[in-house]
Amino acid sequence: MTPTLRRKLEALAERREELERLLADPVVIGDAGRFRKYSREFAQLEPVSHALADEARAKADLAAAEAMRADPELRELADEEITAAQARLEQLDIELLAHLIPRDARDDGDLYLEVRAGTGGDEAAIFAGDLFRMYARYAERQGWKVEVESASDGEHGGYKEIIARVEGRGAYSKLKFESGTHRVQRVPATESQGRIHTSAATVAIIAVEPEGEPIELNPADLKVDTFRSSGAGGQHVNKTESAIRITHLPSGIVVENQTERSQHANRDKAMKRLQAMLADAQAAKAAAAQASIRKLQVGSGDRSQRIRTYNFPQGRITDHRVEGLTLYDLSNVITGDLDALIARLEHEHQADELARLTQND
């Protein structure tokens, strides 16, 4: 580890000690906002302190083992302990570097999941439905809440488009690599000749804006339309113009909501999603400058990039952004068992960020 990176780690450790003192200050304790803010920051820095303490112990173990080599009778044992201590220090070096990776403030938050049928007609809509259920089942395993805000059914099943809000701690951090084009290869239920077809659906993962940090919108930039809801909800939704469509004129972004009984509630949900989409567009613009060195294109806004293929005849799922990322476990993945896939993507992202960190040092 370079001296510059070492100094950054030491600065984080010093900040953790400062926060510990601040959290014991009666003035801070009496200010709920500051106390909550400092508590979150302290929790994020705690692993750095633990890793540095582990490193100090490993260095002490190494020094003791090296001193022990002076005794001929203990030399063999000392060599074993030296090897173990050196391996431990190498692992801790990686862990410490990982703590220097800039943390995405959106990682702990909620998200909007948008799935749309692409090329492939009815089969694309059916596949879009499969993808949505895959994410919904994964969310259920995580204990997250999924609330559908808008849906357009496919003629033979699935969805032409479905938009849902996913709420749960760490939801965005787990699913943020899913944006892009997903391709499926299989024999459609509508295929009478048994031929394999290729269809596609697009997925967009949009972070919900953190509380207290909404994007300011100029009312003059908004075109608001009302219409009658077409979904479930009884006679009321079909007889009143409670559904809302908002168009952001400068960007052309359009959002709709019709899941609530009141126009006010639908407008509130639509506005929140619009703010999240505009923030996502800003993040995509900021990420574009670094897109060339980021394989996973987090926040790039490039929904057209083909990221994954689901091959049903071979039971194979391949992520095209990571070399060698192929799993022969499609039957489990499509039913929501995404842990192995997400872990590989997180590892790749961390490796990319570490490479960028050391490159910039």
Coordinates of C-alpha atoms in Angstrom, one line a residue:
M1 CA 0.0 0.0 0.0
T2 CA 1.4 3.4 -1.0
P3 CA 2.0 6.1 1.7
T4 CA -0.7 8.3 0.3
L5 CA -3.4 5.5 0.7
R6 CA -2.0 4.7 4.1
R7 CA -2.5 8.4 5.2
K8 CA -6.1 8.3 3.9
L9 CA -6.8 5.3 6.1
E10 CA -5.3 6.9 9.1
A11 CA -7.4 10.0 8.4
L12 CA -10.5 7.8 8.5
A13 CA -9.4 6.2 11.8
E14 CA -8.9 9.7 13.3
R15 CA -12.4 10.8 12.0
R16 CA -13.9 7.7 13.7
E17 CA -12.3 8.7 17.1
E18 CA -13.5 12.3 16.6
L19 CA -17.1 11.0 16.0
E20 CA -16.9 8.8 19.1
R21 CA -16.2 12.0 21.1
L22 CA -18.9 13.9 19.4
L23 CA -21.5 11.2 20.1
A24 CA -20.7 11.5 23.8
D25 CA -21.2 15.3 23.7
P26 CA -24.5 16.3 25.4
V27 CA -25.0 19.1 22.8
V28 CA -24.9 16.5 20.0
I29 CA -27.1 14.0 21.9
G30 CA -29.7 16.7 22.3
D31 CA -29.7 17.4 18.5
A32 CA -31.5 14.4 16.9
G33 CA -30.5 15.3 13.4
R34 CA -26.8 15.6 14.1
F35 CA -26.8 12.6 16.4
R36 CA -28.4 10.5 13.6
K37 CA -26.0 11.8 11.0
Y38 CA -22.9 11.2 13.1
S39 CA -24.1 7.7 14.2
R40 CA -24.4 6.6 10.6
E41 CA -21.0 7.9 9.7
F42 CA -19.5 6.3 12.8
A43 CA -21.1 2.9 11.9
Q44 CA -19.6 3.2 8.4
L45 CA -16.1 3.9 9.8
E46 CA -16.2 1.2 12.5
P47 CA -15.0 -1.6 10.1
V48 CA -12.0 0.5 9.2
S49 CA -11.0 0.7 12.8
H50 CA -11.4 -3.0 13.3
A51 CA -9.3 -3.8 10.2
L52 CA -6.5 -1.5 11.3
A53 CA -6.5 -3.2 14.7
D54 CA -6.4 -6.6 13.0
E55 CA -3.5 -5.4 10.9
A56 CA -1.6 -4.2 14.0
R57 CA -2.0 -7.6 15.6
A58 CA -0.9 -9.4 12.5
K59 CA 2.2 -7.2 12.3
A60 CA 2.9 -8.0 16.0
D61 CA 2.5 -11.7 15.3
L62 CA 4.9 -11.5 12.4
A63 CA 7.5 -9.7 14.4
A64 CA 7.2 -12.3 17.2
A65 CA 7.6 -15.1 14.7
E66 CA 10.6 -13.6 13.1
A67 CA 12.3 -13.2 16.5
M68 CA 11.5 -16.8 17.3
R69 CA 13.5 -17.9 14.3
A70 CA 16.7 -17.2 16.2
D71 CA 16.0 -20.4 18.2
P72 CA 17.0 -23.4 16.1
E73 CA 14.5 -25.6 17.8
L74 CA 11.6 -23.3 17.0
R75 CA 12.7 -22.3 13.5
E76 CA 10.3 -24.7 11.7
L77 CA 7.3 -23.5 13.8
A78 CA 8.4 -19.9 13.3
D79 CA 8.5 -20.3 9.6
E80 CA 4.9 -21.6 9.6
E81 CA 3.7 -18.6 11.7
I82 CA 5.6 -16.2 9.5
T83 CA 3.9 -17.6 6.4
A84 CA 0.5 -17.4 8.1
A85 CA 1.1 -13.8 9.3
Q86 CA 2.2 -12.7 5.9
A87 CA -0.9 -14.2 4.3
R88 CA -3.1 -12.5 6.8
L89 CA -1.4 -9.1 6.2
E90 CA -1.9 -9.5 2.4
Q91 CA -5.6 -10.2 3.0
L92 CA -5.9 -7.2 5.4
D93 CA -4.2 -5.0 2.8
I94 CA -7.0 -5.8 0.4
E95 CA -9.7 -5.3 3.0
L96 CA -8.2 -1.9 4.0
L97 CA -8.0 -0.7 0.4
A98 CA -11.7 -1.7 0.0
H99 CA -12.6 0.7 2.8
L100 CA -11.1 3.5 0.7
I101 CA -13.6 3.0 -2.2
P102 CA -15.9 5.9 -2.3
R103 CA -19.3 4.9 -0.9
D104 CA -22.4 5.5 -3.0
A105 CA -24.8 7.5 -0.7
R106 CA -27.7 5.8 -2.5
D107 CA -26.7 2.2 -1.6
D108 CA -28.8 1.9 1.6
G109 CA -31.9 3.3 0.0
D110 CA -34.9 2.2 -2.0
L111 CA -35.3 2.0 -5.8
Y112 CA -37.7 2.0 -8.7
L113 CA -37.6 -1.2 -10.8
E114 CA -38.7 -0.8 -14.4
V115 CA -39.0 -3.8 -16.7
R116 CA -40.1 -3.3 -20.4
A117 CA -40.6 -5.8 -23.1
G118 CA -38.2 -5.4 -26.0
T119 CA -37.8 -7.2 -29.3
G120 CA -39.6 -10.5 -29.6
G121 CA -43.3 -9.7 -29.5
D122 CA -45.5 -11.8 -27.1
E123 CA -42.5 -13.8 -25.9
A124 CA -40.7 -10.5 -24.9
A125 CA -43.6 -9.6 -22.7
I126 CA -43.7 -13.0 -21.2
F127 CA -40.0 -12.7 -20.5
A128 CA -40.4 -9.3 -19.0
G129 CA -42.9 -10.9 -16.6
D130 CA -40.4 -13.6 -15.7
L131 CA -37.8 -11.0 -14.9
F132 CA -40.1 -9.0 -12.7
R133 CA -41.1 -12.1 -10.8
M134 CA -37.4 -13.0 -10.4
Y135 CA -36.7 -9.7 -8.8
A136 CA -39.9 -9.7 -6.7
R137 CA -39.0 -13.2 -5.3
Y138 CA -35.4 -12.0 -4.6
A139 CA -36.8 -9.0 -2.8
E140 CA -39.1 -11.3 -0.8
R141 CA -36.1 -13.4 0.3
Q142 CA -34.4 -10.2 1.5
G143 CA -37.4 -9.0 3.4
W144 CA -38.0 -6.0 1.1
K145 CA -41.4 -4.6 0.2
V146 CA -42.4 -4.4 -3.5
E147 CA -45.2 -2.1 -4.6
V148 CA -46.4 -2.0 -8.2
E149 CA -47.0 1.5 -9.3
S150 CA -47.8 1.0 -13.0
A151 CA -48.3 -2.1 -15.2
S152 CA -49.4 -2.8 -18.8
D153 CA -50.2 -6.5 -19.4
G154 CA -49.0 -8.5 -22.4
E155 CA -51.6 -10.0 -24.6
H156 CA -50.4 -13.6 -23.9
G157 CA -49.1 -13.1 -20.4
G158 CA -46.3 -11.1 -18.8
Y159 CA -46.0 -7.3 -19.2
K160 CA -45.4 -4.9 -21.9
E161 CA -44.2 -2.6 -19.1
I162 CA -44.2 -2.8 -15.3
I163 CA -42.9 -0.3 -12.8
A164 CA -42.5 -1.0 -9.0
R165 CA -41.0 0.6 -6.0
V166 CA -38.8 -1.7 -3.9
E167 CA -38.2 -0.6 -0.3
G168 CA -35.7 -2.2 2.0
R169 CA -32.3 -1.5 3.5
G170 CA -29.5 -2.0 0.9
A171 CA -31.9 -2.7 -2.0
Y172 CA -30.2 -0.3 -4.4
S173 CA -26.7 -1.6 -3.5
K174 CA -27.8 -5.2 -4.4
L175 CA -29.7 -4.5 -7.6
K176 CA -27.9 -1.4 -9.1
F177 CA -26.0 -3.6 -11.6
E178 CA -29.2 -5.0 -13.2
S179 CA -29.9 -2.0 -15.6
G180 CA -29.6 -3.0 -19.2
T181 CA -30.9 -5.3 -21.9
H182 CA -31.6 -8.9 -20.8
R183 CA -31.8 -11.5 -23.6
V184 CA -33.6 -14.9 -23.4
Q185 CA -33.1 -17.9 -25.7
R186 CA -35.8 -20.6 -25.4
V187 CA -38.8 -22.2 -27.1
P188 CA -41.8 -19.9 -26.5
A189 CA -45.1 -21.4 -25.3
T190 CA -46.6 -19.8 -28.5
E191 CA -44.1 -21.7 -30.8
S192 CA -45.7 -24.8 -32.5
Q193 CA -42.6 -26.0 -34.3
G194 CA -40.3 -26.2 -31.2
R195 CA -37.8 -23.7 -32.5
I196 CA -35.7 -21.6 -30.1
H197 CA -36.4 -17.9 -30.3
T198 CA -34.4 -15.0 -29.0
S199 CA -36.2 -12.2 -27.3
A200 CA -35.3 -9.3 -25.0
A201 CA -36.5 -7.1 -22.2
T202 CA -34.9 -4.0 -20.7
V203 CA -34.4 -3.4 -17.0
A204 CA -33.9 0.0 -15.3
I205 CA -32.9 0.4 -11.6
I206 CA -33.4 3.9 -10.4
A207 CA -32.4 5.0 -6.9
V208 CA -35.0 6.8 -4.8
E209 CA -33.8 10.2 -3.8
P210 CA -32.6 10.2 -0.1
E211 CA -35.0 11.9 2.3
G212 CA -34.4 15.6 2.6
E213 CA -32.5 15.8 -0.7
P214 CA -35.2 16.0 -3.4
I215 CA -34.5 17.6 -6.8
E216 CA -36.2 21.0 -7.1
L217 CA -38.7 21.2 -9.9
N218 CA -40.0 24.3 -11.7
P219 CA -43.8 24.0 -12.0
A220 CA -43.5 25.8 -15.4
D221 CA -41.5 22.7 -16.6
L222 CA -44.3 20.3 -15.8
K223 CA -47.3 19.3 -17.9
V224 CA -49.8 17.5 -15.8
D225 CA -52.7 15.4 -17.3
T226 CA -55.4 13.4 -15.5
F227 CA -57.2 10.4 -16.9
R228 CA -59.3 7.5 -15.7
S229 CA -57.5 4.6 -14.1
S230 CA -57.7 1.3 -15.9
G231 CA -56.4 -1.1 -13.2
A232 CA -58.0 -2.9 -10.3
G233 CA -59.7 -1.1 -7.5
G234 CA -63.4 -1.4 -8.2
Q235 CA -65.8 1.1 -9.8
H236 CA -64.2 4.2 -8.3
V237 CA -61.0 4.0 -10.3
N238 CA -62.9 3.8 -13.6
K239 CA -65.4 6.6 -12.9
T240 CA -63.1 9.4 -11.7
E241 CA -60.0 11.0 -13.3
S242 CA -57.7 10.1 -10.5
A243 CA -54.8 8.8 -12.5
I244 CA -51.9 11.2 -13.2
R245 CA -49.5 11.7 -16.0
I246 CA -46.6 14.2 -15.6
T247 CA -44.3 15.2 -18.4
H248 CA -41.1 17.0 -17.6
L249 CA -40.8 19.3 -20.6
P250 CA -37.0 20.0 -20.6
S251 CA -36.1 16.3 -20.5
G252 CA -39.1 14.7 -22.1
I253 CA -39.4 12.2 -19.2
V254 CA -43.0 11.0 -18.7
V255 CA -44.3 9.3 -15.5
E256 CA -47.7 8.0 -14.7
N257 CA -49.4 6.6 -11.6
Q258 CA -52.9 5.2 -11.1
T259 CA -52.5 2.8 -8.2
E260 CA -54.1 5.1 -5.6
R261 CA -57.8 6.1 -5.3
S262 CA -57.1 9.8 -5.0
Q263 CA -55.6 12.1 -7.5
H264 CA -53.5 13.8 -4.8
A265 CA -51.9 10.4 -3.8
N266 CA -51.2 9.5 -7.4
R267 CA -49.6 12.9 -8.1
D268 CA -47.4 12.5 -5.0
K269 CA -46.1 9.1 -6.2
A270 CA -45.6 10.3 -9.7
M271 CA -43.6 13.4 -8.6
K272 CA -41.3 11.2 -6.4
R273 CA -40.6 8.9 -9.3
L274 CA -39.9 11.9 -11.6
Q275 CA -37.5 13.3 -9.1
A276 CA -35.7 9.9 -8.9
M277 CA -35.5 9.7 -12.7
L278 CA -34.0 13.2 -13.0
A279 CA -31.5 12.4 -10.3
D280 CA -30.6 9.2 -12.1
A281 CA -30.1 11.2 -15.4
Q282 CA -27.7 13.5 -13.5
A283 CA -25.8 10.5 -12.1
A284 CA -25.6 9.0 -15.6
K285 CA -24.1 12.2 -16.9
A286 CA -21.5 12.4 -14.1
A287 CA -20.6 8.7 -14.6
A288 CA -20.1 9.1 -18.4
A289 CA -16.6 10.5 -17.9
Q290 CA -15.5 7.3 -16.2
A291 CA -17.5 4.8 -18.2
S292 CA -14.5 3.6 -20.2
I293 CA -13.0 2.0 -17.1
R294 CA -16.2 0.7 -15.5
K295 CA -17.3 -2.7 -16.8
L296 CA -20.6 -2.7 -14.9
Q297 CA -21.6 0.8 -16.1
V298 CA -23.3 1.7 -12.8
G299 CA -25.4 4.8 -13.3
S300 CA -24.4 5.2 -16.9
G301 CA -28.0 5.3 -18.1
D302 CA -27.1 3.0 -21.0
R303 CA -30.3 0.8 -21.0
S304 CA -29.4 -0.5 -24.5
Q305 CA -26.3 -2.4 -23.4
R306 CA -26.9 -6.1 -23.6
I307 CA -25.7 -7.3 -20.2
R308 CA -27.0 -10.9 -19.8
T309 CA -28.3 -13.9 -21.7
Y310 CA -30.7 -16.5 -20.2
N311 CA -30.3 -19.8 -22.2
F312 CA -33.1 -22.1 -21.1
P313 CA -32.2 -25.2 -23.3
Q314 CA -28.7 -25.3 -21.6
G315 CA -29.9 -24.0 -18.2
R316 CA -27.2 -21.4 -18.6
I317 CA -27.0 -17.7 -17.5
T318 CA -24.2 -15.5 -18.8
D319 CA -23.3 -12.0 -17.8
H320 CA -21.5 -10.4 -20.7
R321 CA -19.8 -7.7 -18.6
V322 CA -17.6 -10.0 -16.6
E323 CA -15.3 -12.5 -18.3
G324 CA -16.1 -16.1 -17.3
L325 CA -19.3 -15.2 -15.4
T326 CA -21.5 -18.1 -16.5
L327 CA -23.7 -20.1 -14.2
Y328 CA -25.4 -23.3 -15.0
D329 CA -28.1 -22.7 -12.5
L330 CA -30.8 -20.9 -14.5
S331 CA -33.7 -22.7 -12.9
N332 CA -32.8 -21.3 -9.5
V333 CA -31.8 -17.9 -10.7
I334 CA -35.0 -17.2 -12.5
T335 CA -37.0 -18.1 -9.3
G336 CA -35.1 -15.4 -7.4
D337 CA -31.9 -17.1 -6.2
L338 CA -29.6 -14.2 -7.2
D339 CA -27.1 -14.3 -4.4
A340 CA -24.2 -15.9 -6.3
L341 CA -24.7 -13.7 -9.4
I342 CA -24.9 -10.5 -7.3
A343 CA -21.9 -11.5 -5.3
R344 CA -19.8 -11.9 -8.4
L345 CA -20.9 -8.5 -9.7
E346 CA -20.2 -6.8 -6.4
H347 CA -16.7 -8.4 -6.4
E348 CA -16.0 -7.2 -10.0
H349 CA -17.2 -3.7 -9.1
Q350 CA -14.9 -3.6 -6.1
A351 CA -12.0 -4.7 -8.2
D352 CA -12.7 -2.0 -10.8
E353 CA -12.9 0.6 -8.1
L354 CA -9.7 -0.6 -6.5
A355 CA -7.9 -0.4 -9.8
R356 CA -9.1 3.1 -10.3
L357 CA -8.1 4.1 -6.8
T358 CA -4.5 2.8 -7.2
Q359 CA -4.3 4.3 -10.7
N360 CA -5.3 7.8 -9.4
D361 CA -2.9 7.6 -6.4

